[in-house]
């Protein structure tokens, strides 16, 4: 499932449903049974079978439904450990930094970039959207929630939007309600990751107009 001003707002937050050790990878809502550690001999020792068919290893690595490591569902640290590249870091140099930035994104990098895109999308949305624009946005969100590279995150986002009461259905009549809806979706991820929630009253300053103190 941002840079905030001083102590009033949370740090730039992540979309991913996982972190290296603390975030729980789950595609289910609170109404579903939590994943449990399986004693199945086909699973690695200590592995947790997730409801969506994926598997979380004790190291934090996520295996897809075919039993293969999912790089975009796994943190960079866990992935390096998996590939036996977690060695004593050499002194920081320009070259090593460039190499790190050139690596495929992990779940956290992917999440940061995705939330930047999604919030920017709401910021550019029409003040009053036409029926056609509303249909297009609902279609986009449905496709996005199925094609997002981190499958665990995508499953969780779909589950949240499909909450039976209809409370979490996309609100796309206009920019104000769409921006607030996206902020609530982001905060849902924040809660699951143990992050401080962003005050949604200020979403437009953060993502469209800039802060009133002139820092932007």
Coordinates of N, CA and C in Angstrom, one line a residue:
X1 N 0.5 -1.1 0.0 CA 0.0 0.0 0.0 C 0.8 1.9 0.0
X2 N 5.7 10.1 2.6 CA 6.1 11.3 2.0 C 6.9 12.2 2.9
X3 N 7.6 13.1 2.3 CA 8.4 14.1 3.1 C 7.4 15.0 3.8
X4 N 7.4 14.9 5.1 CA 6.5 15.7 5.9 C 7.2 16.8 6.7
X5 N 6.4 17.8 7.0 CA 7.0 19.0 7.7 C 7.3 18.7 9.2
X6 N 8.5 18.7 9.6 CA 8.9 18.6 11.0 C 8.2 17.4 11.7
X7 N 7.8 17.6 13.0 CA 7.3 16.5 13.7 C 5.8 16.3 13.5
X8 N 5.1 17.2 12.9 CA 3.7 17.1 12.7 C 3.3 16.1 11.7
X9 N 4.2 15.7 10.8 CA 3.8 14.8 9.7 C 4.8 13.7 9.7
X10 N 4.4 12.6 9.2 CA 5.2 11.4 9.1 C 6.3 11.5 8.1
X11 N 7.3 10.7 8.2 CA 8.4 10.7 7.1 C 7.8 10.2 5.9
X12 N 8.5 10.3 4.8 CA 8.1 9.7 3.5 C 7.7 8.3 3.7
X13 N 6.5 7.9 3.3 CA 6.0 6.6 3.7 C 6.1 5.7 2.5
X14 N 5.9 4.4 2.8 CA 6.1 3.4 1.8 C 4.8 2.7 1.4
X15 N 4.8 2.3 0.2 CA 3.7 1.5 -0.3 C 3.7 0.1 0.1
X16 N 5.0 -0.5 0.2 CA 5.1 -2.0 0.3 C 4.4 -2.5 1.6
X17 N 3.9 -3.7 1.4 CA 3.2 -4.4 2.5 C 4.2 -5.1 3.4
X18 N 5.5 -5.0 3.1 CA 6.5 -5.8 3.8 C 7.6 -4.8 4.2
X19 N 8.4 -5.2 5.3 CA 9.7 -4.6 5.6 C 10.6 -5.7 5.8
X20 N 11.9 -5.4 6.1 CA 12.9 -6.5 6.2 C 12.5 -7.5 7.3
X21 N 12.1 -7.0 8.5 CA 11.8 -7.9 9.6 C 10.5 -7.7 10.3
X22 N 9.9 -6.4 10.2 CA 8.8 -6.2 11.1 C 7.4 -6.2 10.4
X23 N 7.4 -5.8 9.1 CA 6.1 -5.7 8.4 C 5.5 -7.1 8.1
X24 N 4.2 -7.3 8.3 CA 3.6 -8.6 8.0 C 3.1 -8.6 6.6
X25 N 3.6 -9.6 5.8 CA 3.1 -9.8 4.5 C 1.8 -10.5 4.5
X26 N 0.7 -9.9 4.0 CA -0.6 -10.5 4.1 C -1.5 -10.0 3.0
X27 N -2.3 -10.8 2.4 CA -3.2 -10.3 1.4 C -4.6 -10.3 2.0
X28 N -4.8 -10.6 3.3 CA -6.1 -10.7 3.8 C -6.4 -9.5 4.8
X29 N -7.7 -9.3 4.9 CA -8.2 -8.2 5.9 C -8.3 -8.8 7.2
X30 N -8.7 -8.0 8.2 CA -8.8 -8.5 9.6 C -9.9 -9.6 9.7
X31 N -10.8 -9.7 8.7 CA -11.8 -10.7 8.9 C -11.3 -12.1 8.5
X32 N -10.2 -12.2 7.8 CA -9.7 -13.4 7.4 C -8.7 -14.0 8.4
X33 N -8.5 -15.3 8.3 CA -7.6 -16.0 9.2 C -6.2 -15.5 8.9
X34 N -5.3 -15.3 9.9 CA -3.9 -14.9 9.7 C -3.2 -16.1 9.1
X35 N -2.0 -15.8 8.4 CA -1.2 -16.9 8.0 C -0.6 -17.6 9.1
X36 N -0.3 -18.9 8.9 CA 0.2 -19.7 10.0 C 1.4 -20.4 9.5
X37 N 2.3 -20.7 10.4 CA 3.5 -21.5 10.1 C 3.1 -22.9 9.8
X38 N 3.5 -23.4 8.7 CA 3.1 -24.8 8.3 C 4.2 -25.8 8.7
X39 N 3.7 -27.0 9.0 CA 4.7 -28.1 9.3 C 4.8 -29.0 8.0
X40 N 4.3 -28.5 6.9 CA 4.4 -29.3 5.7 C 5.8 -29.5 5.3
X41 N 6.2 -30.8 5.1 CA 7.6 -31.1 4.8 C 8.1 -30.4 3.5
X42 N 7.1 -30.0 2.6 CA 7.5 -29.4 1.4 C 8.0 -27.9 1.6
X43 N 7.7 -27.3 2.8 CA 8.1 -26.0 3.0 C 9.4 -26.0 3.8
X44 N 10.2 -24.9 3.6 CA 11.5 -24.8 4.3 C 11.1 -24.6 5.8
X45 N 12.0 -25.0 6.7 CA 11.8 -24.9 8.1 C 11.5 -23.4 8.5
X46 N 10.4 -23.3 9.3 CA 10.0 -21.9 9.8 C 9.3 -21.1 8.8
X47 N 9.1 -21.6 7.6 CA 8.4 -20.8 6.5 C 6.9 -20.6 6.9
X48 N 6.4 -19.5 6.4 CA 4.9 -19.2 6.7 C 4.2 -19.2 5.4
X49 N 3.1 -20.0 5.3 CA 2.3 -20.0 4.1 C 1.3 -18.9 4.1
X50 N 1.3 -18.0 3.1 CA 0.4 -16.9 3.1 C -0.9 -17.3 2.4
X51 N -2.1 -16.6 2.8 CA -3.4 -17.0 2.2 C -3.4 -16.9 0.7
X52 N -2.6 -16.1 0.1 CA -2.7 -15.9 -1.4 C -1.8 -17.0 -2.1
X53 N -1.3 -18.0 -1.4 CA -0.5 -19.0 -2.0 C 1.0 -18.8 -2.0
X54 N 1.4 -17.6 -1.6 CA 2.8 -17.3 -1.5 C 3.4 -17.7 -0.2
X55 N 4.7 -17.7 0.0 CA 5.3 -18.2 1.2 C 6.4 -17.2 1.7
X56 N 6.4 -16.9 3.0 CA 7.4 -16.0 3.6 C 8.4 -16.8 4.3
X57 N 9.7 -16.7 4.0 CA 10.7 -17.4 4.7 C 11.1 -16.7 5.9
X58 N 11.8 -17.3 6.9 CA 12.2 -16.7 8.1 C 13.1 -15.5 7.8
X59 N 13.8 -15.5 6.7 CA 14.8 -14.5 6.3 C 14.0 -13.2 5.8
X60 N 12.7 -13.3 5.6 CA 12.0 -12.2 5.0 C 11.7 -12.3 3.5
X61 N 12.4 -13.3 2.9 CA 12.2 -13.4 1.4 C 10.8 -14.0 1.2
X62 N 10.2 -13.5 0.1 CA 8.8 -14.0 -0.3 C 9.0 -14.9 -1.5
X63 N 8.4 -16.1 -1.4 CA 8.4 -17.0 -2.6 C 7.0 -16.8 -3.3
X64 N 7.0 -16.8 -4.6 CA 5.7 -16.7 -5.3 C 5.0 -18.0 -5.3
X65 N 3.9 -18.1 -6.0 CA 3.0 -19.3 -6.0 C 3.7 -20.5 -6.6
X66 N 4.8 -20.2 -7.4 CA 5.6 -21.3 -8.0 C 6.8 -21.7 -7.2
X67 N 6.9 -21.1 -6.0 CA 8.0 -21.4 -5.1 C 9.3 -20.6 -5.5
X68 N 9.2 -19.7 -6.4 CA 10.4 -18.9 -6.8 C 10.5 -17.6 -6.0
X69 N 11.7 -17.1 -5.6 CA 11.8 -15.9 -4.9 C 11.2 -14.7 -5.7
X70 N 10.4 -13.9 -5.0 CA 9.8 -12.7 -5.7 C 10.7 -11.5 -5.3
X71 N 11.5 -11.0 -6.2 CA 12.4 -9.9 -5.8 C 11.6 -8.6 -5.5
X72 N 10.5 -8.3 -6.2 CA 9.8 -7.1 -6.0 C 8.9 -7.2 -4.7
X73 N 8.8 -8.3 -4.1 CA 8.1 -8.5 -2.9 C 9.0 -8.6 -1.7
X74 N 10.3 -8.5 -1.9 CA 11.3 -8.7 -0.8 C 12.2 -7.5 -0.7
X75 N 12.6 -7.2 0.6 CA 13.4 -6.0 0.8 C 14.8 -6.3 0.2
X76 N 15.6 -5.2 0.0 CA 16.9 -5.4 -0.6 C 17.8 -6.2 0.3
X77 N 17.7 -5.9 1.6 CA 18.6 -6.6 2.6 C 18.3 -8.1 2.6
X78 N 17.1 -8.5 2.5 CA 16.7 -9.9 2.5 C 17.2 -10.6 1.2
X79 N 17.0 -9.8 0.1 CA 17.4 -10.3 -1.2 C 18.9 -10.6 -1.3
X80 N 19.7 -9.6 -0.7 CA 21.2 -9.8 -0.7 C 21.6 -11.0 0.1
X81 N 20.9 -11.2 1.2 CA 21.2 -12.3 2.0 C 20.9 -13.6 1.3
X82 N 19.8 -13.6 0.5 CA 19.4 -14.8 -0.3 C 20.5 -15.1 -1.3
X83 N 21.0 -14.1 -2.0 CA 21.9 -14.3 -3.0 C 23.4 -14.4 -2.5
X84 N 23.5 -14.4 -1.2 CA 24.8 -14.5 -0.6 C 25.8 -13.3 -0.9
X85 N 25.2 -12.2 -1.0 CA 25.9 -11.0 -1.3 C 26.0 -10.0 -0.1
X86 N 25.5 -10.5 1.0 CA 25.5 -9.7 2.2 C 26.9 -9.8 2.8
X87 N 27.8 -8.9 2.4 CA 29.2 -9.0 2.9 C 29.4 -7.6 3.7
X88 N 30.6 -7.6 4.3 CA 31.0 -6.3 5.0 C 31.0 -5.2 4.0
X89 N 30.3 -4.2 4.2 CA 30.2 -3.1 3.2 C 31.6 -2.4 3.1
X90 N 32.1 -2.1 1.9 CA 33.3 -1.4 1.7 C 33.1 0.1 2.0
X91 N 34.2 0.9 2.1 CA 34.0 2.3 2.3 C 33.1 2.9 1.2
X92 N 32.2 3.8 1.6 CA 31.3 4.4 0.6 C 32.1 5.1 -0.5
X93 N 31.8 4.9 -1.7 CA 32.4 5.6 -2.8 C 31.3 6.0 -3.8
X94 N 31.7 6.9 -4.7 CA 30.7 7.3 -5.8 C 30.3 6.1 -6.6
X95 N 31.3 5.2 -6.9 CA 31.1 4.1 -7.8 C 30.1 3.1 -7.1
X96 N 30.3 2.8 -5.8 CA 29.4 1.9 -5.2 C 28.0 2.4 -5.0
X97 N 27.9 3.7 -4.8 CA 26.5 4.3 -4.8 C 25.8 4.2 -6.1
X98 N 26.5 4.4 -7.2 CA 25.9 4.3 -8.5 C 25.5 2.9 -8.8
X99 N 26.3 1.9 -8.4 CA 25.9 0.5 -8.6 C 24.7 0.2 -7.8
X100 N 24.6 0.7 -6.6 CA 23.4 0.4 -5.8 C 22.1 1.0 -6.4
X101 N 22.2 2.2 -6.9 CA 21.1 2.9 -7.5 C 20.7 2.2 -8.9
X102 N 21.6 1.5 -9.5 CA 21.4 0.8 -10.7 C 20.8 -0.6 -10.6
X103 N 20.6 -1.0 -9.3 CA 20.1 -2.3 -9.1 C 18.6 -2.3 -9.3
X104 N 18.0 -3.5 -9.6 CA 16.5 -3.6 -9.7 C 15.9 -3.1 -8.3
X105 N 14.7 -2.5 -8.3 CA 14.1 -2.0 -7.1 C 13.7 -3.1 -6.2
X106 N 13.8 -2.9 -4.9 CA 13.3 -3.8 -3.9 C 11.8 -3.3 -3.6
X107 N 11.2 -4.0 -2.6 CA 9.8 -3.7 -2.3 C 9.6 -2.2 -1.8
X108 N 10.6 -1.7 -1.1 CA 10.6 -0.4 -0.5 C 10.7 0.7 -1.5
X109 N 11.7 0.5 -2.4 CA 12.0 1.5 -3.5 C 10.8 1.5 -4.4
X110 N 10.3 0.4 -4.8 CA 9.1 0.3 -5.6 C 7.9 1.0 -5.0
X111 N 7.7 0.9 -3.7 CA 6.6 1.5 -3.0 C 6.7 3.0 -2.9
X112 N 7.9 3.5 -2.6 CA 8.1 5.0 -2.6 C 7.7 5.6 -4.0
X113 N 8.3 5.0 -5.0 CA 8.0 5.5 -6.4 C 6.5 5.4 -6.7
X114 N 5.9 4.4 -6.3 CA 4.5 4.2 -6.6 C 3.6 5.2 -5.9
X115 N 3.9 5.4 -4.7 CA 3.0 6.4 -3.9 C 3.2 7.8 -4.5
X116 N 4.5 8.1 -4.9 CA 4.7 9.4 -5.5 C 3.8 9.5 -6.8
X117 N 3.8 8.5 -7.6 CA 3.0 8.5 -8.8 C 1.5 8.6 -8.5
X118 N 1.0 7.8 -7.5 CA -0.4 7.8 -7.2 C -0.9 9.1 -6.6
X119 N -0.1 9.7 -5.7 CA -0.5 11.0 -5.2 C -0.5 12.1 -6.2
X120 N 0.5 12.0 -7.1 CA 0.6 13.0 -8.2 C -0.6 12.9 -9.1
X121 N -1.0 11.6 -9.3 CA -2.2 11.4 -10.1 C -3.4 12.1 -9.6
X122 N -3.6 12.0 -8.2 CA -4.8 12.6 -7.6 C -4.6 14.1 -7.7
X123 N -3.4 14.6 -7.6 CA -3.2 16.1 -7.6 C -3.5 16.7 -9.0
X124 N -3.4 15.9 -10.1 CA -3.7 16.4 -11.4 C -5.1 16.0 -11.9
X125 N -5.9 15.4 -11.0 CA -7.2 15.0 -11.3 C -8.1 16.2 -11.4
X126 N -9.1 16.2 -12.3 CA -10.0 17.3 -12.4 C -10.8 17.6 -11.1
X127 N -11.1 18.9 -10.9 CA -11.8 19.3 -9.8 C -13.2 18.7 -9.8
X128 N -13.8 18.6 -11.0 CA -15.1 17.9 -11.2 C -14.9 17.0 -12.4
X129 N -14.8 15.7 -12.1 CA -14.5 14.7 -13.2 C -15.8 14.4 -13.9
X130 N -15.7 14.2 -15.2 CA -16.8 13.8 -16.0 C -17.1 12.3 -15.8
X131 N -18.3 11.8 -16.1 CA -18.6 10.4 -16.0 C -17.5 9.5 -16.7
X132 N -17.1 10.0 -17.8 CA -16.1 9.2 -18.6 C -14.7 9.1 -17.8
X133 N -14.3 10.3 -17.2 CA -13.1 10.3 -16.5 C -13.2 9.5 -15.2
X134 N -14.3 9.5 -14.6 CA -14.5 8.6 -13.4 C -14.4 7.1 -13.7
X135 N -15.0 6.8 -14.9 CA -15.0 5.4 -15.3 C -13.5 5.0 -15.6
X136 N -12.8 5.9 -16.3 CA -11.4 5.6 -16.6 C -10.6 5.4 -15.4
X137 N -10.8 6.2 -14.3 CA -10.0 6.1 -13.1 C -10.3 4.8 -12.4
X138 N -11.6 4.5 -12.3 CA -12.0 3.2 -11.6 C -11.3 2.0 -12.4
X139 N -11.4 2.1 -13.7 CA -10.8 1.0 -14.5 C -9.3 0.9 -14.2
X140 N -8.6 2.1 -14.2 CA -7.2 2.1 -13.9 C -6.8 1.5 -12.6
X141 N -7.6 1.9 -11.5 CA -7.3 1.4 -10.2 C -7.5 -0.1 -10.1
X142 N -8.5 -0.6 -10.8 CA -8.8 -2.1 -10.9 C -7.6 -2.8 -11.5
X143 N -7.1 -2.3 -12.7 CA -6.0 -2.9 -13.4 C -4.7 -2.8 -12.5
X144 N -4.5 -1.6 -12.0 CA -3.3 -1.4 -11.1 C -3.3 -2.4 -10.0
X145 N -4.4 -2.6 -9.3 CA -4.4 -3.5 -8.2 C -4.2 -5.0 -8.6
X146 N -4.2 -5.3 -9.8 CA -3.9 -6.6 -10.3 C -2.5 -6.8 -10.9
X147 N -2.0 -5.7 -11.5 CA -0.7 -5.8 -12.2 C 0.4 -5.3 -11.3
X148 N 0.2 -4.7 -10.2 CA 1.3 -4.1 -9.4 C 2.3 -5.3 -9.1
X149 N 3.6 -5.0 -9.4 CA 4.6 -6.1 -9.3 C 4.7 -6.8 -8.0
X150 N 4.5 -6.1 -6.9 CA 4.5 -6.8 -5.6 C 3.2 -7.5 -5.4
X151 N 3.1 -8.8 -5.6 CA 1.8 -9.5 -5.6 C 1.1 -9.4 -4.2
X152 N 1.9 -9.5 -3.2 CA 1.3 -9.4 -1.8 C 0.6 -8.0 -1.6
X153 N 1.3 -7.0 -2.1 CA 0.8 -5.6 -1.9 C -0.5 -5.5 -2.8
X154 N -0.4 -6.0 -4.0 CA -1.6 -5.9 -4.9 C -2.8 -6.6 -4.3
X155 N -2.6 -7.8 -3.8 CA -3.7 -8.5 -3.2 C -4.3 -7.8 -2.1
X156 N -3.5 -7.2 -1.2 CA -4.0 -6.5 -0.1 C -4.7 -5.2 -0.5
X157 N -4.3 -4.5 -1.5 CA -4.9 -3.3 -2.0 C -6.3 -3.7 -2.5
X158 N -6.4 -4.7 -3.3 CA -7.7 -5.2 -3.8 C -8.7 -5.5 -2.7
X159 N -8.2 -6.2 -1.7 CA -9.0 -6.6 -0.5 C -9.5 -5.4 0.2
X160 N -8.6 -4.4 0.4 CA -9.1 -3.2 1.1 C -10.1 -2.4 0.3
X161 N -10.0 -2.3 -1.0 CA -11.0 -1.6 -1.8 C -12.3 -2.3 -1.9
X162 N -12.3 -3.7 -1.7 CA -13.5 -4.5 -1.8 C -14.1 -4.7 -0.5
X163 N -13.8 -3.9 0.5 CA -14.4 -4.1 1.9 C -15.9 -4.1 1.8
X164 N -16.6 -5.1 2.4 CA -18.0 -5.3 2.1 C -18.9 -4.1 2.3
X165 N -18.6 -3.2 3.3 CA -19.5 -2.1 3.5 C -19.4 -1.0 2.4
X166 N -18.4 -1.1 1.6 CA -18.3 -0.1 0.5 C -17.6 1.1 0.9
X167 N -17.1 1.2 2.2 CA -16.4 2.3 2.7 C -15.2 2.7 1.9
X168 N -14.5 1.7 1.4 CA -13.2 1.9 0.7 C -13.2 1.9 -0.8
X169 N -14.4 1.9 -1.4 CA -14.5 2.0 -2.8 C -13.9 3.4 -3.3
X170 N -13.3 3.4 -4.4 CA -12.6 4.6 -4.9 C -13.6 5.7 -5.0
X171 N -13.3 6.9 -4.5 CA -14.1 8.1 -4.6 C -13.5 9.0 -5.7
X172 N -14.1 9.0 -6.8 CA -13.5 9.7 -8.0 C -14.3 10.7 -8.6
X173 N -15.3 11.3 -7.9 CA -16.1 12.3 -8.4 C -15.4 13.6 -8.7
X174 N -14.3 13.9 -8.0 CA -13.5 15.1 -8.2 C -12.2 15.0 -7.4
X175 N -11.3 16.0 -7.6 CA -10.0 16.0 -7.0 C -10.0 15.9 -5.5
X176 N -10.9 16.7 -4.8 CA -10.9 16.7 -3.4 C -11.1 15.4 -2.8
X177 N -12.2 14.7 -3.2 CA -12.5 13.4 -2.6 C -11.6 12.3 -3.0
X178 N -11.1 12.4 -4.2 CA -10.1 11.4 -4.7 C -8.8 11.5 -4.0
X179 N -8.3 12.7 -3.7 CA -7.1 12.9 -3.0 C -7.2 12.4 -1.5
X180 N -8.4 12.7 -0.9 CA -8.6 12.2 0.4 C -8.7 10.7 0.5
X181 N -9.3 10.1 -0.5 CA -9.4 8.6 -0.6 C -8.0 8.0 -0.7
X182 N -7.2 8.6 -1.6 CA -5.8 8.1 -1.8 C -5.0 8.2 -0.5
X183 N -5.2 9.3 0.2 CA -4.5 9.5 1.5 C -4.9 8.4 2.5
X184 N -6.2 8.1 2.5 CA -6.7 7.1 3.4 C -6.1 5.7 3.1
X185 N -6.1 5.5 1.8 CA -5.5 4.2 1.3 C -4.0 4.1 1.8
X186 N -3.3 5.2 1.7 CA -1.9 5.2 2.1 C -1.8 5.0 3.6
X187 N -2.7 5.7 4.3 CA -2.6 5.5 5.8 C -3.0 4.1 6.2
X188 N -3.8 3.4 5.5 CA -4.0 2.0 5.8 C -2.7 1.2 5.8
X189 N -1.9 1.5 4.8 CA -0.6 0.8 4.7 C 0.3 1.2 5.9
X190 N 0.2 2.6 6.2 CA 1.0 3.1 7.3 C 0.7 2.3 8.6
X191 N -0.6 2.1 8.9 CA -1.0 1.4 10.1 C -0.4 0.0 10.1
X192 N -0.5 -0.7 9.0 CA 0.0 -2.0 9.0 C 1.5 -2.1 9.1
X193 N 2.2 -1.1 8.7 CA 3.6 -1.1 8.9 C 4.1 -0.4 10.2
X194 N 3.1 0.0 11.0 CA 3.5 0.7 12.2 C 4.0 2.1 12.0
X195 N 3.7 2.7 10.9 CA 4.1 4.1 10.6 C 3.1 5.1 11.1
X196 N 3.5 6.3 11.4 CA 2.6 7.4 11.8 C 1.8 7.8 10.6
X197 N 0.5 8.0 10.8 CA -0.4 8.3 9.8 C -0.3 9.8 9.4
X198 N -0.5 10.1 8.1 CA -0.4 11.4 7.6 C -1.8 12.1 7.8
X199 N -1.7 13.4 8.1 CA -3.0 14.2 8.3 C -3.5 14.5 6.9
X200 N -4.6 13.9 6.6 CA -5.1 14.0 5.2 C -5.7 15.4 4.9
X201 N -5.8 16.2 5.9 CA -6.2 17.6 5.6 C -5.2 18.3 4.8
X202 N -4.0 17.8 4.8 CA -2.9 18.5 4.2 C -2.4 17.8 2.9
X203 N -3.1 16.9 2.4 CA -2.7 16.1 1.2 C -2.4 17.0 0.0
X204 N -3.2 18.1 -0.1 CA -3.0 18.9 -1.3 C -1.8 19.8 -1.2
X205 N -1.4 20.2 0.0 CA -0.2 21.0 0.2 C 1.0 20.1 -0.1
X206 N 0.9 18.8 0.4 CA 2.0 17.9 0.2 C 2.2 17.5 -1.3
X207 N 1.1 17.3 -2.0 CA 1.3 16.8 -3.4 C 0.9 17.7 -4.5
X208 N 0.3 18.8 -4.2 CA -0.1 19.7 -5.4 C 0.4 21.1 -5.3
X209 N 0.0 21.8 -4.2 CA 0.3 23.2 -4.1 C 1.7 23.6 -3.5
X210 N 2.2 22.7 -2.6 CA 3.4 23.0 -1.8 C 3.0 23.5 -0.5
X211 N 3.9 23.4 0.5 CA 3.6 23.8 1.8 C 3.5 25.3 1.9
X212 N 2.6 25.8 2.8 CA 2.4 27.2 2.9 C 3.6 28.0 3.5
X213 N 4.5 27.3 4.1 CA 5.7 28.0 4.7 C 6.7 28.3 3.6
X214 N 6.4 28.0 2.4 CA 7.3 28.4 1.3 C 8.5 27.5 1.0
X215 N 8.6 26.4 1.7 CA 9.8 25.5 1.6 C 9.9 24.9 0.2
X216 N 8.8 24.9 -0.5 CA 8.8 24.3 -1.9 C 8.9 25.3 -3.0

